[in-house]
XYZ file of N, CA, C and O in Angstrom:
356
model
N 22.250 2.405 -58.821
C 21.795 1.098 -59.245
C 21.546 1.127 -60.754
O 20.915 2.027 -61.275
N 22.047 0.122 -61.445
C 21.891 0.021 -62.892
C 20.569 -0.675 -63.198
O 20.247 -1.711 -62.617
N 19.793 -0.069 -64.086
C 18.553 -0.709 -64.529
C 18.564 -0.806 -66.053
O 19.242 -0.041 -66.730
N 17.824 -1.768 -66.548
C 17.669 -1.893 -67.996
C 16.217 -2.212 -68.295
O 15.504 -2.800 -67.476
N 15.787 -1.805 -69.479
C 14.412 -2.052 -69.922
C 14.462 -2.867 -71.205
O 15.209 -2.531 -72.132
N 13.678 -3.924 -71.231
C 13.543 -4.765 -72.414
C 12.098 -4.687 -72.868
O 11.185 -4.801 -72.049
N 11.893 -4.487 -74.154
C 10.545 -4.391 -74.704
C 10.340 -5.525 -75.707
O 11.225 -5.842 -76.484
N 9.166 -6.137 -75.642
C 8.837 -7.216 -76.569
C 7.342 -7.212 -76.826
O 6.598 -6.432 -76.227
N 6.903 -8.070 -77.724
C 5.477 -8.257 -77.981
C 5.118 -9.696 -77.681
O 5.885 -10.611 -77.985
N 3.959 -9.869 -77.056
C 3.474 -11.205 -76.698
C 2.090 -11.370 -77.294
O 1.241 -10.487 -77.153
N 1.871 -12.500 -77.948
C 0.570 -12.777 -78.559
C -0.198 -13.772 -77.709
O 0.219 -14.921 -77.559
N -1.293 -13.294 -77.145
C -2.190 -14.164 -76.388
C -3.188 -14.766 -77.366
O -3.824 -14.047 -78.138
N -3.332 -16.061 -77.322
C -4.252 -16.748 -78.246
C -5.686 -16.756 -77.748
O -6.605 -17.012 -78.499
N -5.848 -16.481 -76.455
C -7.181 -16.477 -75.848
C -7.395 -15.187 -75.072
O -6.436 -14.584 -74.601
N -8.656 -14.791 -74.895
C -8.929 -13.634 -74.034
C -8.405 -13.908 -72.623
O -8.291 -15.063 -72.202
N -8.068 -12.841 -71.902
C -7.514 -13.001 -70.562
C -7.949 -11.841 -69.678
O -8.478 -10.845 -70.146
N -7.726 -12.003 -68.385
C -8.105 -10.980 -67.411
C -6.896 -10.574 -66.588
O -6.007 -11.381 -66.329
N -6.892 -9.310 -66.175
C -5.902 -8.790 -65.239
C -6.617 -8.414 -63.953
O -7.770 -7.977 -63.996
N -5.946 -8.536 -62.846
C -6.586 -8.222 -61.568
C -6.988 -6.747 -61.474
O -7.923 -6.413 -60.762
N -6.313 -5.863 -62.201
C -6.600 -4.426 -62.133
C -7.713 -3.969 -63.078
O -8.115 -2.812 -63.038
N -8.196 -4.857 -63.936
C -9.206 -4.485 -64.934
C -10.472 -5.287 -64.671
O -10.404 -6.483 -64.412
N -11.620 -4.630 -64.780
C -12.883 -5.305 -64.473
C -13.528 -5.969 -65.684
O -14.684 -6.363 -65.628
N -12.791 -6.080 -66.789
C -13.324 -6.767 -67.970
C -12.218 -7.596 -68.612
O -11.046 -7.437 -68.308
N -12.635 -8.477 -69.488
C -11.703 -9.364 -70.166
C -11.030 -8.620 -71.322
O -11.671 -7.834 -72.018
N -9.743 -8.876 -71.517
C -9.018 -8.313 -72.653
C -9.026 -9.329 -73.787
O -8.915 -10.533 -73.546
N -9.155 -8.857 -75.026
C -9.226 -9.791 -76.147
C -7.876 -10.429 -76.466
O -6.821 -9.878 -76.133
N -7.936 -11.575 -77.114
C -6.717 -12.198 -77.613
C -6.061 -11.225 -78.584
O -6.728 -10.398 -79.201
N -4.752 -11.305 -78.715
C -4.042 -10.419 -79.627
C -2.603 -10.234 -79.187
O -2.149 -10.837 -78.207
N -1.902 -9.396 -79.901
C -0.502 -9.119 -79.618
C -0.398 -7.835 -78.810
O -0.909 -6.798 -79.225
N 0.253 -7.922 -77.663
C 0.390 -6.802 -76.735
C 1.867 -6.461 -76.546
O 2.726 -7.353 -76.534
N 2.150 -5.181 -76.385
C 3.506 -4.732 -76.077
C 3.732 -4.870 -74.578
O 2.887 -4.479 -73.773
N 4.889 -5.440 -74.219
C 5.235 -5.656 -72.818
C 6.637 -5.097 -72.568
O 7.536 -5.284 -73.385
N 6.810 -4.395 -71.454
C 8.115 -3.877 -71.049
C 8.521 -4.517 -69.729
O 7.704 -4.628 -68.810
N 9.779 -4.909 -69.656
C 10.338 -5.475 -68.436
C 11.450 -4.560 -67.950
O 12.376 -4.266 -68.704
N 11.352 -4.084 -66.730
C 12.432 -3.337 -66.096
C 13.160 -4.303 -65.180
O 12.530 -5.071 -64.437
N 14.490 -4.265 -65.263
C 15.307 -5.146 -64.433
C 16.386 -4.323 -63.733
O 16.921 -3.381 -64.311
N 16.695 -4.698 -62.506
C 17.740 -4.053 -61.720
C 18.940 -4.989 -61.632
O 18.781 -6.198 -61.442
N 20.115 -4.403 -61.741
C 21.322 -5.199 -61.604
C 21.476 -5.654 -60.151
O 21.204 -4.893 -59.212
N 21.871 -6.890 -59.973
C 22.116 -7.430 -58.637
C 23.574 -7.119 -58.302
O 24.497 -7.646 -58.930
N 23.771 -6.226 -57.362
C 25.119 -5.774 -57.007
C 25.842 -6.800 -56.153
O 25.225 -7.608 -55.463
N 27.157 -6.750 -56.194
C 27.974 -7.561 -55.309
C 28.302 -8.948 -55.829
O 28.926 -9.733 -55.118
N 27.883 -9.274 -57.026
C 28.201 -10.587 -57.590
C 29.466 -10.492 -58.438
O 29.842 -9.414 -58.896
N 30.110 -11.612 -58.677
C 31.312 -11.623 -59.507
C 30.968 -11.690 -60.997
O 31.852 -11.736 -61.836
N 29.677 -11.680 -61.306
C 29.220 -11.681 -62.692
C 28.011 -10.758 -62.774
O 27.400 -10.413 -61.765
N 27.669 -10.343 -63.983
C 26.540 -9.431 -64.157
C 25.241 -10.228 -64.184
O 25.096 -11.183 -64.949
N 24.301 -9.829 -63.316
C 23.002 -10.497 -63.246
C 21.937 -9.453 -62.924
O 22.217 -8.435 -62.291
N 20.709 -9.713 -63.388
C 19.601 -8.785 -63.194
C 18.412 -9.519 -62.610
O 18.239 -10.715 -62.824
N 17.570 -8.773 -61.890
C 16.297 -9.318 -61.418
C 15.187 -8.389 -61.900
O 15.355 -7.166 -61.927
N 14.068 -8.988 -62.274
C 12.941 -8.208 -62.781
C 12.334 -7.385 -61.657
O 12.017 -7.893 -60.602
N 12.182 -6.097 -61.910
C 11.605 -5.218 -60.898
C 10.209 -4.746 -61.287
O 9.455 -4.283 -60.437
N 9.866 -4.863 -62.579
C 8.571 -4.370 -63.017
C 8.220 -4.958 -64.375
O 9.091 -5.161 -65.217
N 6.932 -5.243 -64.569
C 6.410 -5.689 -65.859
C 5.239 -4.793 -66.209
O 4.317 -4.630 -65.416
N 5.281 -4.187 -67.397
C 4.233 -3.277 -67.849
C 3.577 -3.819 -69.109
O 4.267 -4.181 -70.068
N 2.251 -3.884 -69.113
C 1.481 -4.343 -70.263
C 0.761 -3.154 -70.873
O 0.032 -2.439 -70.183
N 0.976 -2.943 -72.166
C 0.331 -1.842 -72.882
C -0.972 -2.344 -73.498
O -0.983 -3.340 -74.211
N -2.060 -1.639 -73.212
C -3.398 -1.996 -73.688
C -3.920 -0.814 -74.488
O -3.775 0.322 -74.042
N -4.495 -0.975 -75.648
C -4.985 -2.209 -76.258
C -3.882 -2.969 -76.987
O -2.729 -2.532 -77.017
N -4.286 -4.074 -77.608
C -3.369 -4.881 -78.390
C -2.776 -4.031 -79.508
O -3.378 -3.046 -79.945
N -1.613 -4.400 -79.980
C -0.887 -3.652 -81.000
C -1.739 -3.416 -82.244
O -1.738 -2.329 -82.815
N -2.511 -4.406 -82.656
C -3.291 -4.295 -83.888
C -4.638 -3.599 -83.705
O -5.322 -3.314 -84.673
N -5.031 -3.315 -82.477
C -6.339 -2.703 -82.217
C -6.300 -1.213 -82.542
O -5.322 -0.527 -82.292
N -7.386 -0.741 -83.106
C -7.532 0.680 -83.385
C -8.314 1.280 -82.230
O -9.464 0.933 -81.996
N -7.661 2.167 -81.485
C -8.304 2.751 -80.315
C -7.651 4.085 -79.984
O -6.457 4.270 -80.193
N -8.429 4.995 -79.485
C -7.874 6.276 -79.049
C -7.436 6.197 -77.595
O -6.768 7.081 -77.109
N -7.811 5.137 -76.923
C -7.486 4.961 -75.510
C -6.306 4.002 -75.371
O -6.323 2.890 -75.897
N -5.276 4.457 -74.688
C -4.091 3.628 -74.460
C -3.783 3.662 -72.969
O -3.710 4.736 -72.378
N -3.617 2.496 -72.380
C -3.311 2.400 -70.963
C -2.129 1.469 -70.758
O -1.871 0.593 -71.583
N -1.437 1.667 -69.659
C -0.327 0.803 -69.287
C -0.618 0.280 -67.884
O -0.930 1.051 -66.979
N -0.522 -1.037 -67.726
C -0.803 -1.664 -66.434
C 0.441 -2.371 -65.917
O 1.100 -3.100 -66.660
N 0.742 -2.136 -64.646
C 1.835 -2.853 -63.980
C 1.282 -4.204 -63.547
O 0.238 -4.281 -62.913
N 2.010 -5.256 -63.876
C 1.585 -6.618 -63.549
C 2.592 -7.221 -62.581
O 3.803 -7.156 -62.811
N 2.090 -7.815 -61.523
C 2.957 -8.516 -60.572
C 3.554 -9.747 -61.272
O 2.892 -10.369 -62.109
N 4.790 -10.115 -60.924
C 5.441 -11.258 -61.582
C 4.613 -12.542 -61.544
O 4.518 -13.250 -62.547
N 3.996 -12.849 -60.426
C 3.209 -14.088 -60.320
C 2.001 -14.055 -61.254
O 1.664 -15.064 -61.880
N 1.353 -12.901 -61.368
C 0.201 -12.787 -62.262
C 0.638 -12.926 -63.721
O -0.020 -13.595 -64.515
N 1.771 -12.308 -64.076
C 2.266 -12.418 -65.451
C 2.615 -13.867 -65.785
O 2.268 -14.366 -66.853
N 3.298 -14.533 -64.873
C 3.648 -15.941 -65.098
C 2.393 -16.800 -65.247
O 2.346 -17.707 -66.083
N 1.352 -16.524 -64.467
C 0.091 -17.263 -64.577
C -0.572 -17.031 -65.930
O -1.120 -17.966 -66.526
N -0.522 -15.797 -66.429
C -1.075 -15.506 -67.761
C -0.337 -16.290 -68.833
O -0.952 -16.857 -69.749
N 0.970 -16.294 -68.739
C 1.790 -17.021 -69.718
C 1.490 -18.514 -69.671
O 1.327 -19.152 -70.696
N 1.399 -19.051 -68.474
C 1.122 -20.481 -68.306
C -0.262 -20.846 -68.820
O -0.438 -21.862 -69.491
N -1.254 -20.015 -68.533
C -2.629 -20.297 -68.952
C -2.759 -20.350 -70.473
O -3.564 -21.106 -71.003
N -1.952 -19.560 -71.172
C -2.023 -19.522 -72.632
C -0.917 -20.363 -73.267
O -0.726 -20.344 -74.473
N -0.160 -21.071 -72.433
C 0.937 -21.932 -72.882
C 1.965 -21.148 -73.714
O 2.417 -21.597 -74.762
N 2.310 -19.943 -73.221
C 3.257 -19.090 -73.914
C 4.635 -19.212 -73.294
O 4.775 -19.483 -72.101
N 5.648 -18.995 -74.110
C 7.018 -19.004 -73.638
C 7.630 -17.659 -73.998
O 7.518 -17.202 -75.136
N 8.268 -17.022 -73.054
C 8.865 -15.712 -73.267
C 10.248 -15.880 -73.870
O 11.099 -16.534 -73.302
N 10.443 -15.276 -75.029
C 11.743 -15.351 -75.709
C 12.286 -13.941 -75.885
O 11.940 -13.244 -76.831
N 13.121 -13.520 -74.948
C 13.796 -12.216 -75.094
C 15.245 -12.338 -74.732
O 15.691 -13.255 -74.140
């Protein structure tokens, strides 16, 4: 199975919460990775998202602690909608 990874940065204008974290994350620019799997058997090349990873802390934050959280597609879409963000990759 063919997979591809796309990396981008997303700027949240407001603090937000993830279901896996017990505290609010600050507004800022975060690195996000999307893993996608090729959909086999089609007459054209197409991919479906298999994983979304959010890197914490924000890119501009100075911290010795770095964590990566897997986000379910519905939760990621809700975060984007709540902050009125549009994904451009």
